Amino acid sequence: MSGSNFWVIGGEFGSMNFHKLVHGSAQVQGPFKTRKEAEDAWRVVSEENRHRGSVRFSVVEEPQRESA
């Protein structure tokens, strides 16, 4: 196991090029200890918003911090 944290991030975008979020629409879920847990959360939030074409979510892995 990598020890990384995983997050589900996203929201509603202002256009279909998915470059800029609509102000106030950002959503962050996590941290999740495994990619599978994050992917399960991603499936739920994506399914809830599947009727909204300008909404997108992604699973991201937080970089590990090195101990000093």
GROMACS .gro file of C-alpha atoms in nm:
model
   68
    1MET     CA    1   0.000   0.000   0.000
    2SER     CA    2   0.135   0.342  -0.093
    3GLY     CA    3   0.011   0.542   0.204
    4SER     CA    4  -0.129   0.808  -0.029
    5ASN     CA    5  -0.462   0.980   0.016
    6PHE     CA    6  -0.714   0.992  -0.267
    7TRP     CA    7  -0.974   1.262  -0.331
    8VAL     CA    8  -1.277   1.308  -0.557
    9ILE     CA    9  -1.283   1.661  -0.695
   10GLY     CA   10  -1.498   1.840  -0.949
   11GLY     CA   11  -1.813   2.038  -1.000
   12GLU     CA   12  -1.996   2.227  -1.272
   13PHE     CA   13  -1.788   2.379  -1.549
   14GLY     CA   14  -1.871   2.695  -1.741
   15SER     CA   15  -1.822   2.531  -2.080
   16MET     CA   16  -1.775   2.192  -2.235
   17ASN     CA   17  -1.396   2.239  -2.254
   18PHE     CA   18  -1.392   2.178  -1.875
   19HIS     CA   19  -1.131   2.446  -1.800
   20LYS     CA   20  -1.304   2.666  -1.541
   21LEU     CA   21  -1.546   2.573  -1.263
   22VAL     CA   22  -1.862   2.774  -1.209
   23HIS     CA   23  -1.806   2.982  -0.896
   24GLY     CA   24  -1.943   2.805  -0.589
   25SER     CA   25  -1.987   2.466  -0.759
   26ALA     CA   26  -1.657   2.304  -0.653
   27GLN     CA   27  -1.690   1.980  -0.459
   28VAL     CA   28  -1.422   1.784  -0.275
   29GLN     CA   29  -1.475   1.445  -0.113
   30GLY     CA   30  -1.216   1.261   0.091
   31PRO     CA   31  -0.959   1.182   0.190
   32PHE     CA   32  -0.989   0.815   0.104
   33LYS     CA   33  -0.716   0.570   0.201
   34THR     CA   34  -0.752   0.356  -0.112
   35ARG     CA   35  -0.812   0.429  -0.480
   36LYS     CA   36  -1.105   0.184  -0.472
   37GLU     CA   37  -1.282   0.383  -0.198
   38ALA     CA   38  -1.233   0.701  -0.401
   39GLU     CA   39  -1.355   0.534  -0.719
   40ASP     CA   40  -1.666   0.410  -0.538
   41ALA     CA   41  -1.739   0.767  -0.421
   42TRP     CA   42  -1.668   0.896  -0.774
   43ARG     CA   43  -1.923   0.651  -0.919
   44VAL     CA   44  -2.190   0.772  -0.677
   45VAL     CA   45  -2.138   1.144  -0.737
   46SER     CA   46  -2.099   1.095  -1.113
   47GLU     CA   47  -2.422   0.895  -1.132
   48GLU     CA   48  -2.605   1.161  -0.930
   49ASN     CA   49  -2.498   1.423  -1.185
   50ARG     CA   50  -2.500   1.223  -1.508
   51HIS     CA   51  -2.795   1.424  -1.643
   52ARG     CA   52  -2.584   1.743  -1.621
   53GLY     CA   53  -2.342   1.745  -1.913
   54SER     CA   54  -2.122   2.025  -1.777
   55VAL     CA   55  -2.047   1.848  -1.447
   56ARG     CA   56  -1.731   1.641  -1.416
   57PHE     CA   57  -1.549   1.467  -1.131
   58SER     CA   58  -1.206   1.307  -1.112
   59VAL     CA   59  -1.013   1.090  -0.868
   60VAL     CA   60  -0.678   1.241  -0.774
   61GLU     CA   61  -0.395   1.106  -0.565
   62GLU     CA   62  -0.236   1.337  -0.312
   63PRO     CA   63   0.142   1.338  -0.339
   64GLN     CA   64   0.317   1.176  -0.046
   65ARG     CA   65   0.493   1.415   0.187
   66GLU     CA   66   0.849   1.335   0.268
   67SER     CA   67   0.941   1.321   0.635
   68ALA     CA   68   1.194   1.578   0.745
   0.00000   0.00000   0.00000
